Structure formats: C-alpha cells, structure tokens
Coordinates of C-alpha atoms in Angstrom, one line a residue:
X1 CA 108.5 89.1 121.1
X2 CA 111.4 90.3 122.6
X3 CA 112.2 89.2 126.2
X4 CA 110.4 85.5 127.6
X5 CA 107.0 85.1 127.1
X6 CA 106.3 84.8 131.3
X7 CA 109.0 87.8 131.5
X8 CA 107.4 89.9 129.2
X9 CA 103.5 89.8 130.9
X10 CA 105.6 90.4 134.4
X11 CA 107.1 93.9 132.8
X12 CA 103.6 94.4 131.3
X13 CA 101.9 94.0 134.7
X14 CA 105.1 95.7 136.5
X15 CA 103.5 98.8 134.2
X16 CA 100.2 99.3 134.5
X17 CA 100.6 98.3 138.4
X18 CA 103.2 101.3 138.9
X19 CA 100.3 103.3 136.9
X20 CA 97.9 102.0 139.5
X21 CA 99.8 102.7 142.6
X22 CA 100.7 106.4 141.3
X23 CA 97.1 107.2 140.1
X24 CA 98.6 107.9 136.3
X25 CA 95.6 109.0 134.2
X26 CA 95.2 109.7 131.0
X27 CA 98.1 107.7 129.7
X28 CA 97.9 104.0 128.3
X29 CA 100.4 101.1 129.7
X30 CA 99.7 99.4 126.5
X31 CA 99.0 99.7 122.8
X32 CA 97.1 96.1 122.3
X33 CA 98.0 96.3 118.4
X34 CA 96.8 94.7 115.7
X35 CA 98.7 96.6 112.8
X36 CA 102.2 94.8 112.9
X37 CA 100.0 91.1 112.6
X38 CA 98.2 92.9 109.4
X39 CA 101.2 94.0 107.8
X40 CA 103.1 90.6 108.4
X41 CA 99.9 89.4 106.5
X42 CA 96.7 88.4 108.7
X43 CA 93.1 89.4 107.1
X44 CA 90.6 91.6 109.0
X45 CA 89.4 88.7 110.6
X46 CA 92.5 87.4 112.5
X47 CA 93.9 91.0 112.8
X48 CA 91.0 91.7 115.2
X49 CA 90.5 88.1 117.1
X50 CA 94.0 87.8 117.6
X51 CA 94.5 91.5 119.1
X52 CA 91.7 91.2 121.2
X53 CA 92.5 88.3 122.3
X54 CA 95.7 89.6 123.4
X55 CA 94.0 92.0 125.4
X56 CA 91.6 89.6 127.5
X57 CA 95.2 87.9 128.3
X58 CA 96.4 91.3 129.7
X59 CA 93.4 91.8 131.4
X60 CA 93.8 88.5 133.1
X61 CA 97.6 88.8 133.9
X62 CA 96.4 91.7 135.6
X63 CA 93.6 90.6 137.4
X64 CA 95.8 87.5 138.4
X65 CA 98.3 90.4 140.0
X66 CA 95.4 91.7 142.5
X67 CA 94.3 94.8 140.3
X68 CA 91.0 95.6 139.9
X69 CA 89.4 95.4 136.5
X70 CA 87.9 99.3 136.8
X71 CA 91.4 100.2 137.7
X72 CA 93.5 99.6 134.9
X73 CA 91.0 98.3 132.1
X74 CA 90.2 102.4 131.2
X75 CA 94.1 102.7 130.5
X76 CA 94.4 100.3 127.8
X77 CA 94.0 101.5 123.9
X78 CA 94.0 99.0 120.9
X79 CA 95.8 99.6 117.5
X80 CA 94.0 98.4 113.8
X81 CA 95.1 98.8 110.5
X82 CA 92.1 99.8 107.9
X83 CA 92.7 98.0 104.3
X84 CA 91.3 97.1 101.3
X85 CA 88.8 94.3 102.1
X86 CA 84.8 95.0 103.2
X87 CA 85.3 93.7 106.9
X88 CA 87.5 96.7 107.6
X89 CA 84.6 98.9 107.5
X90 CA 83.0 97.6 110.6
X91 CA 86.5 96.3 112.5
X92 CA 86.0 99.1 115.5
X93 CA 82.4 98.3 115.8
X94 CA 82.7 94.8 116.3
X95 CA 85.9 95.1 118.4
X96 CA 83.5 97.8 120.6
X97 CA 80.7 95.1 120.5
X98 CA 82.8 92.6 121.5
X99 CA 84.9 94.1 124.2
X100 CA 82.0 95.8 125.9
X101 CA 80.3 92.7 126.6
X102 CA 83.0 90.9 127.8
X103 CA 83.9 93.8 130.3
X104 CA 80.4 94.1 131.5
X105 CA 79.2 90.0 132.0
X106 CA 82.7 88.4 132.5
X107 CA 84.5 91.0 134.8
X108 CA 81.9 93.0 135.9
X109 CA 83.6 96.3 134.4
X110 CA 82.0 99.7 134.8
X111 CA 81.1 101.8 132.0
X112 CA 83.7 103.7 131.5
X113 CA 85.6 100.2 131.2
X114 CA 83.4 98.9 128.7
X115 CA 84.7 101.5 126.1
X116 CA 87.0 100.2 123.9
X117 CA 89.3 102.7 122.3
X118 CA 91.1 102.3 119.1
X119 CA 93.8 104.3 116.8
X120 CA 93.5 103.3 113.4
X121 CA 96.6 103.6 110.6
X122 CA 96.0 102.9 107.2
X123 CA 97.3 99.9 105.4
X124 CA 100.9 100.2 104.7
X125 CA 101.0 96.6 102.7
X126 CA 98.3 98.3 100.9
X127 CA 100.4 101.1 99.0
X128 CA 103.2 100.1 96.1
X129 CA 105.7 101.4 94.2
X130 CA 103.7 101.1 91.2
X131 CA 101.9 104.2 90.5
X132 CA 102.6 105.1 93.6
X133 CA 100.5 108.2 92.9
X134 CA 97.8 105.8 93.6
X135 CA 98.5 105.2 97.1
X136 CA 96.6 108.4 98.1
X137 CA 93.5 107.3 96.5
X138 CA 93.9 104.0 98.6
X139 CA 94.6 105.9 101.8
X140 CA 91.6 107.8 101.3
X141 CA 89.1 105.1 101.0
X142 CA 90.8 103.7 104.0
X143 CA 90.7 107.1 106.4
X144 CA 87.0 107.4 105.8
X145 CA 85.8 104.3 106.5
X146 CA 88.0 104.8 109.5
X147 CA 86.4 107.9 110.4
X148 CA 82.8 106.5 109.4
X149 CA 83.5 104.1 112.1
X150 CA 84.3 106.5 114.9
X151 CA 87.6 105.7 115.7
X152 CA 89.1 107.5 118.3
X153 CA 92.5 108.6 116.6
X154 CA 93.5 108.0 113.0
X155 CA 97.1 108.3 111.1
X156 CA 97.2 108.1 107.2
X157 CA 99.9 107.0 105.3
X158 CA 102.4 108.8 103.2
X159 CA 101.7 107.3 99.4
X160 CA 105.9 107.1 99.4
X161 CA 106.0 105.3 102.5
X162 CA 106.1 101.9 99.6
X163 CA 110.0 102.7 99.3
X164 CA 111.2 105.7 102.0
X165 CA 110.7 107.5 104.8
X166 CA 108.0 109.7 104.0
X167 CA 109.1 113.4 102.9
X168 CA 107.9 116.9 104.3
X169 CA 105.6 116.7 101.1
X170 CA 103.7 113.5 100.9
X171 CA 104.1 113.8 104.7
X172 CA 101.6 116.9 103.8
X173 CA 99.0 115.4 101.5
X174 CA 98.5 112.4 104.0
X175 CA 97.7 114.7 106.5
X176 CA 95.6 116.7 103.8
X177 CA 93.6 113.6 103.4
X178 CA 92.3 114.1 107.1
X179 CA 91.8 117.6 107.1
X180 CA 89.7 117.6 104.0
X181 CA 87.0 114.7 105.2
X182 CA 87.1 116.3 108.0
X183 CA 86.3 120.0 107.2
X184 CA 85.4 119.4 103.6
X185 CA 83.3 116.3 103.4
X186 CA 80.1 117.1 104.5
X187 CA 78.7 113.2 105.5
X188 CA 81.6 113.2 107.5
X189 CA 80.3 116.1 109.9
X190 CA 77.6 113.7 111.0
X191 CA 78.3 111.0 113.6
X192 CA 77.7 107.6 112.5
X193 CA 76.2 108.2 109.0
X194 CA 76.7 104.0 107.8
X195 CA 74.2 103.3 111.3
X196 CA 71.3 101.1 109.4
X197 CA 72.8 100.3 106.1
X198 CA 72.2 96.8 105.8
X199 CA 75.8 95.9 104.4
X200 CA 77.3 97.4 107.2
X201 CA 74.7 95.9 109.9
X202 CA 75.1 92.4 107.8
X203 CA 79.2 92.3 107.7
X204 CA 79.0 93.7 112.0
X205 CA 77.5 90.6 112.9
X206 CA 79.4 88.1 110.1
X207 CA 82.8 89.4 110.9
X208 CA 81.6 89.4 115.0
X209 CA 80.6 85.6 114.3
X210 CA 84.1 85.2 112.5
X211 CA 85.6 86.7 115.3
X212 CA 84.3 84.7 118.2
X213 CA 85.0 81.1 116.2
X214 CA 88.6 82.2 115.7
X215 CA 88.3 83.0 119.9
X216 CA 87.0 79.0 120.1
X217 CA 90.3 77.9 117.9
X218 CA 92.9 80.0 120.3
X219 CA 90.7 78.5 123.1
X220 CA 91.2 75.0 122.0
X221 CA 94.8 75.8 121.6
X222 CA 95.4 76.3 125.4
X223 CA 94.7 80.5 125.3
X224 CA 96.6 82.7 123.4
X225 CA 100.2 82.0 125.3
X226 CA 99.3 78.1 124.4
X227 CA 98.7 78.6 120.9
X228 CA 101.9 80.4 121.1
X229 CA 104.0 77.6 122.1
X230 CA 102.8 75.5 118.8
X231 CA 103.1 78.6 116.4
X232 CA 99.6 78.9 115.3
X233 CA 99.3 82.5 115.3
X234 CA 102.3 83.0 113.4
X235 CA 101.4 80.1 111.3
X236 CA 98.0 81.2 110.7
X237 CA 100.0 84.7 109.8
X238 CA 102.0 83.3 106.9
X239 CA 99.5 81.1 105.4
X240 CA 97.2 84.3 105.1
X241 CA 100.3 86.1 103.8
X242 CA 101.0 84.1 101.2
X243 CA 97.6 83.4 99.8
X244 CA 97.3 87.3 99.4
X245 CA 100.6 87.3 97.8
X246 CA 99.3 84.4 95.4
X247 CA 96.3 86.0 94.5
X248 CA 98.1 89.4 94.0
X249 CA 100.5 87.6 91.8
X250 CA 98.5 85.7 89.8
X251 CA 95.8 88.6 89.3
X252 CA 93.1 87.3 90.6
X253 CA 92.9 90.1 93.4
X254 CA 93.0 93.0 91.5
X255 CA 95.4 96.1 92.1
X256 CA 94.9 99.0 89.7
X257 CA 98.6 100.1 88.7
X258 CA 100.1 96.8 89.9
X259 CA 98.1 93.7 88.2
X260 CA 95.4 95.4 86.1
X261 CA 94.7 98.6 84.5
X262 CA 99.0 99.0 83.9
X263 CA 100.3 101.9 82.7
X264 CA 100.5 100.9 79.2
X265 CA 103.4 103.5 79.1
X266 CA 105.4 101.2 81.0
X267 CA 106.4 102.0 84.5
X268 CA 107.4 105.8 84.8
X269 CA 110.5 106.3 86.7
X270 CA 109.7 108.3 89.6
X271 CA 112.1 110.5 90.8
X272 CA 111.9 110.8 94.7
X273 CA 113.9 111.8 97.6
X274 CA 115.4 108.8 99.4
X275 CA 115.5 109.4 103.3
X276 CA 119.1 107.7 104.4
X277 CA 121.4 108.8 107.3
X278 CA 124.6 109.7 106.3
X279 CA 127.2 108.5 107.4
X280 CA 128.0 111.2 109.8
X281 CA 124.8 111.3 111.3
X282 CA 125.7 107.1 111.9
X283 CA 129.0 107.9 113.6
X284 CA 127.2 110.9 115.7
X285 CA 124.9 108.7 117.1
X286 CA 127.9 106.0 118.3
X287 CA 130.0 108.8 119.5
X288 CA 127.3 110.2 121.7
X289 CA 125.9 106.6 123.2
X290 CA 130.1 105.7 123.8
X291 CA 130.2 109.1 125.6
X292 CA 127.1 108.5 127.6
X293 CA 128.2 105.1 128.5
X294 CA 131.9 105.9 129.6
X295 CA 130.1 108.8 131.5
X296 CA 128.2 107.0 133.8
X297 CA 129.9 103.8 133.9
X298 CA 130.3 103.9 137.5
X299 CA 127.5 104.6 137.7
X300 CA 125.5 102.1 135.1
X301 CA 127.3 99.1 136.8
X302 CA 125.5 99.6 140.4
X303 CA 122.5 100.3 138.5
X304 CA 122.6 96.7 136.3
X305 CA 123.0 94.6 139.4
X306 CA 120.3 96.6 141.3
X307 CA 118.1 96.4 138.0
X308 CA 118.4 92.5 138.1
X309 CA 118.0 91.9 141.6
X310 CA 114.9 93.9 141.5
X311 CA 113.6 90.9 138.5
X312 CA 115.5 87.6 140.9
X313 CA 113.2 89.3 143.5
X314 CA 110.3 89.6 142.0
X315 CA 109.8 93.4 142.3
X316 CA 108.4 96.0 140.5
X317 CA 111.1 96.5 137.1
X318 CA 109.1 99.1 135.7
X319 CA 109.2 101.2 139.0
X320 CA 113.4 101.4 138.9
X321 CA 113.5 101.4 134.9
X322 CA 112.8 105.1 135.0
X323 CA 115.7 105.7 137.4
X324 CA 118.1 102.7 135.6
X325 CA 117.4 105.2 131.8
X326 CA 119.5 108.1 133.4
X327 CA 122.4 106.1 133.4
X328 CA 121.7 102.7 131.4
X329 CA 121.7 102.7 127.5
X330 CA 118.2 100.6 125.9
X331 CA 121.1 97.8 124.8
X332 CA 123.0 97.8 128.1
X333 CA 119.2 97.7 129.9
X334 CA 118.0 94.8 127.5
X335 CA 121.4 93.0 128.0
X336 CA 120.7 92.6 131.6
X337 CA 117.1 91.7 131.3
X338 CA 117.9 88.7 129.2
X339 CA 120.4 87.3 131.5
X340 CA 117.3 87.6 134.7
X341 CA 114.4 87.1 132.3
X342 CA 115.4 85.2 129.3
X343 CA 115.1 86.0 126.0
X344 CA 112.2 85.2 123.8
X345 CA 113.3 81.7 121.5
X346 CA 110.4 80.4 119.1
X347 CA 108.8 76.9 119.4
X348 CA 110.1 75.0 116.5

C-alpha cells in the first residue's frame, strides 16, 4: 500500500493495458503475492483466500477497463510462501482448483487462462537464530512439498537469512537444497507422486472449503477494497500473528532448537558474516542520485508536470513512466504521484 487505493488499481490497469496494446508476452504485469501477508503473520488459509482474492479484484479492474479476460488473464503469476503447517502441502493445488473454475464458469476464460501459475519461497518467519543450522532442514521439508506440488518456480531460503543478508555460502547450500531433490531424489523425478494419498486428497478439499468461506467473509465485507476500508485483512493478519507468536512462546507449538529439544549446551555463539554497507558505499549511492538529479534537472522538471498531467487526464501513466525513469529518480517520480494520486492513509 503505497499510493491511494483507487490510484494504485489505475497504475495496475495502466500496466497490463500498455502490455495489451504492445502484444508483451511472456512477461507478467503482476506478482499477485501472498508471501509478504504470511510473513506479517496470516496461516495457509488466509495467505491463499486473501491473495486470490486479490487477483479476482485485478481481474475485474481490468475487465471494468474494456480488456478481455484471454488477453491479460495468461500474464498474471501468483506468489506463496510454503511453511510449516499441513495445508501448505496442497496450497498450489487448491489455488489451481480454485482459479480454474472461476476463469472457466465466471469469465468464460480459455484454457490457457485457466492455468494458474505460482512461485513458491520458503518460509522466512520459519527460520531462527537459534540453531540456525536447523533452518536447512526446515527449508528442505518446505522445497519438497513445493516441488511435490508442481509449482512452477521455487526459491529456498538461506538458513542465515534469520539475522543477514544471506552470504555466498549459505547462498550455496539453499540452492543445493534444489539441486539435490531435483537430481538426487528419485520420487522427485516423477510428476505428481502425492496424486491419491488420502491426506493430501482430504486436506485439498478442507483447505478449498476453508478457502471459499473466508471468500463469503471478504464478500460480506463489501469485496476485498471494502474490507479494506474497515481493516479486516490487516486485522485478521495480526490476530493470526500473534496467536502463533503465543503459542511459540508458550511452547505449545513446538520448534526444535527454539522451545523444545534446546541445546542443553546453551546457545552456541555463532560466528557469521554480517552483510552491512559501509559507509562509503552509503555516500556513493547519494553522490550518484545528487549527480543524476542536478544532471537532468531541466530536464526532470518538464517531465514531472507532463507525468501529472498524464494522471489529472486520465491517461495511460505506465506508458510515459518508461520515458519519465531516464530523467526522474523513484523518490522524485513517487513525489509527484502522491500530489495527482494521493497517498495511501489507513482506516483507523
């Protein structure tokens, strides 16, 4: 939530419209991503109602523009995160399940629109400091079920990622982590091996039912821009949050390293590489966006006015936005959005 709510879907549709118009294939206008709402704290089930949900409200914004559903609906791409809990294990299939119907009976949507595709990272609120060893054993579990489930693209975590930016090493091992389920595991080298297990047919259509009744509560709520305006995703968020954090606390949900099975040596100090700018590298950065800016100053001015005359006109932002980054820095470009198209203030 950056820029208005209203403003925001108009630069969304000003996208995939230009991508329309200009026959851009093989590139998606939008991530619809469910990661950032499971790392602020949402369980499997309102990770994946609330993300597709934001993605039948793209699909109408567009639809409301005068695009066709066959023409834009290939071009968009979901984003999940895989944890620890059981319902992750069937999140892309029910997100497929759910998706394809909708695109076929509501809107009428092709094949090839019916396809959902989804990138999967692994749980970064999943990995800790403690025994942080651990984390790779965690991220494991995670990129197989991933991978069990057919996703279409997968990124595993670095087990330091808990407390830096990930070095060239553990950068190494998470990628390890793929290569060996993939050219190692044997099970893995067969599509779809979980097809008929009960658990995984059972939890499909209990965490598709879970899905849909969390679709009836946004409905009731006005859609997902209504619901919104009273807070109840980001309320819904935080209560989630903190009972996880409770029950992580208290023990009762169980982390090995963390609240059970400690290290009865105590916690070993770790000795890792912290990633940090130095302080040169800081005043690098400033000294080149100053010169860029005093460089095309002229320039930058013309292109402000221009940018938010397009916005008071209604026209296409995205279209001139690739012309305005020649000569407009992100914070000089945001700037003059917010003054046209307001900035985004939550409901209290």
């Amino acid at each position: 939530c950056i820029f208005s709510t209203e403003f925001a879907l108009k630069m969304m549709g000003d996208i995939q419209e230009f991508f329309v118009h200009n026959d851009v294939r093989n590139f998606y206008s939008v991530s619809i991503s469910g990661y950032h709402i499971a790392e602020a704290g949402a369980n499997p089930i309102s990770q994946l109602a609330f993300t597709l949900a934001n993605g039948f409200t793209y699909v109408e914004a567009y639809l409301a523009r005068g695009m066709h559903i066959d023409d834009f609906a290939p071009n968009l791409s979901f984003f999940f995160s895989n944890g620890m809990d059981p319902e992750y294990s069937v999140i892309g299939r029910v997100a497929r399940r759910i998706w394809a119907v909708a695109m076929k009976n509501r809107y009428g949507a092709n094949e090839r629109s019916q396809k959902l595709k989804y990138h999967i990272q692994t749980s970064g609120r999943s990995l800790h400091a403690q025994e942080m060893a651990f984390n790779d054993i965690r991220t494991t579990l995670q990129a197989l079920i991933a991978i069990y489930d057919n996703c279409n693209s997968l990124h595993t975590n670095a087990y330091d990622e808990a407390i830096t930016t990930p070095t060239e090493e553990s950068v190494r091992r998470a990628m390890a982590i793929q290569l060996i389920i993939n050219r190692e595991w044997g099970l893995a080298m067969n599509e779809n091996p979980n097809q008929g297990s009960f658990i995984i047919d059972e939890l499909t259509d209990l965490v598709e039912e879970a899905v849909l009744k969390e679709f009836e509560a946004i409905a009731a709520r006005g859609g997902v821009l209504g619901a919104m305006e009273t807070g109840y995703q980001r309320g819904k968020i935080q209560e989630e949050s903190l009972y996880y954090e409770h029950r992580k606390h208290d023990g009762s949900y169980p982390i090995v390293g963390v609240n059970t099975f400690r290290n009865p040596k105590g916690d070993a100090q770790v000795e890792i590489e912290l990633a940090r700018s130095t302080e040169e590298e800081k005043r690098s950065q400033l000294t080149r966006l100053r010169d860029f800016q005093s460089r095309n100053a002229p320039a930058a001015s013309a292109m402000i006015e221009h940018l938010q005359n397009v916005v008071i006109e209604n026209g296409n932002v995205f279209a001139l936005l690739i012309d305005a980054v020649r000569v407009c820095s992100l914070g000089q470009i945001t700037q003059a959005l917010y003054e046209v198209g307001g900035q985004y203030r939550r409901s209290m």
